[in-house]
């Protein structure tokens, strides 16, 4: 899988851009605030229909323009097809092979992308929502139907929290609507949790041996899922749904008192252990970075095992954050098999045969030269 061509119109600081890429390594060089990360973001957005940097889509539209457009030509399973995203004040349109897709779950998965940026080094030690977002984005790529259930869950969760706040303020406690929403929420929560368990099992399978190699056979990595209910990872959807329903019944008064939903996938977390010690709390920065790198490299292999083709890899200003050994391990892993985009202010200090054969692009003030 690779992206052959990218066209931008009124996107961030790009008025108009039409660029073709090498199917192996593309290095994008430029000073800060010139448009390197905007280019990476555009490829990411073409895959996920949303930015990894901002939830405010109007920021993606060039100043004083009415819309932004991203077009890409993709090669996947030996077939070439176009993707298109248009963002305007009226909303967002996504086209796959020139046909507008009404649901994101029908679009996401057409292009598979793994992004590795400096903020991803905080995957292990950062806030739980970072890890939940990681699960949701990666799982959504290989199982687009997951995106549908996640959207439904978030919609019902918002309604349920609104009802809980109303009950918190009232003296009369008619909980009929709350019970209806609780049943609906439990159903989607069970689907999300069951699929997260399967995904985590696959992630462990790839991440553990990769981490063992990067740590020079000195450390073992364990990844554990931390749910808000007591449930076995082997439990099926029906069993998980029953557990949610029972738990919601037992904490109903507490939730009304607090005015919010206290359990569910939106409050779960991932835990990382290196040599059986919690690396989030007790690990060194080097151990945390090695764990994060292992998970990112595992993503590449996981997507390949599920989709049958390697995803596109975006390395946004991250190589300079890694020491020589981790840098080499990363570049050796992707060498010759993954279309990769590397953004950097300079290639000085990055000595690797992978980059010697790369296509070089220079970015300045929203203009790109090959």
Short mmCIF file of C-alpha atoms in Angstrom, two decimals, residues 129 132 136 148-166 177-190 192 196 228 244 248 251 255 258-268:
data_model
loop_
_atom_site.label_atom_id
_atom_site.label_comp_id
_atom_site.label_asym_id
_atom_site.label_seq_id
_atom_site.Cartn_x
_atom_site.Cartn_y
_atom_site.Cartn_z
CA UNK A 129 -7.30 9.35 27.11
CA UNK A 132 -7.86 5.14 24.64
CA UNK A 136 -9.83 3.59 18.97
CA UNK A 148 -19.83 2.93 14.11
CA UNK A 149 -20.21 1.37 17.57
CA UNK A 150 -17.84 3.95 19.08
CA UNK A 151 -19.91 6.79 17.58
CA UNK A 152 -23.15 5.27 18.89
CA UNK A 153 -21.61 4.74 22.32
CA UNK A 154 -20.43 8.37 22.53
CA UNK A 155 -23.83 9.67 21.40
CA UNK A 156 -25.74 7.58 23.99
CA UNK A 157 -23.17 8.42 26.68
CA UNK A 158 -23.80 12.13 26.13
CA UNK A 159 -27.59 11.60 26.40
CA UNK A 160 -27.18 9.46 29.51
CA UNK A 161 -24.97 12.03 31.24
CA UNK A 162 -27.59 14.69 30.45
CA UNK A 163 -30.33 12.56 32.04
CA UNK A 164 -28.14 11.89 35.11
CA UNK A 165 -27.60 15.64 35.55
CA UNK A 166 -31.35 16.23 35.34
CA UNK A 177 -35.32 7.09 30.46
CA UNK A 178 -32.10 6.33 32.36
CA UNK A 179 -32.84 2.59 32.24
CA UNK A 180 -33.51 2.69 28.48
CA UNK A 181 -30.23 4.53 27.83
CA UNK A 182 -28.35 2.21 30.20
CA UNK A 183 -29.46 -0.85 28.20
CA UNK A 184 -28.41 0.80 24.92
CA UNK A 185 -25.09 1.97 26.37
CA UNK A 186 -24.34 -1.50 27.80
CA UNK A 187 -24.86 -3.12 24.40
CA UNK A 188 -22.40 -0.83 22.59
CA UNK A 189 -19.98 -0.86 25.55
CA UNK A 190 -19.88 -4.67 25.39
CA UNK A 192 -16.31 -2.09 22.14
CA UNK A 196 -10.62 -4.14 22.33
CA UNK A 228 -13.92 -0.33 34.94
CA UNK A 244 -22.30 -3.94 32.58
CA UNK A 248 -24.92 -0.03 36.36
CA UNK A 251 -24.06 2.16 41.15
CA UNK A 255 -24.14 8.08 39.33
CA UNK A 258 -22.40 12.60 40.74
CA UNK A 259 -24.42 13.44 37.60
CA UNK A 260 -22.20 11.41 35.28
CA UNK A 261 -21.54 7.89 33.95
CA UNK A 262 -18.89 6.29 36.14
CA UNK A 263 -18.04 3.11 34.22
CA UNK A 264 -17.52 2.12 30.60
CA UNK A 265 -14.89 2.00 27.84
CA UNK A 266 -14.56 5.81 28.01
CA UNK A 267 -12.87 5.37 31.42
CA UNK A 268 -10.70 2.30 30.70
#
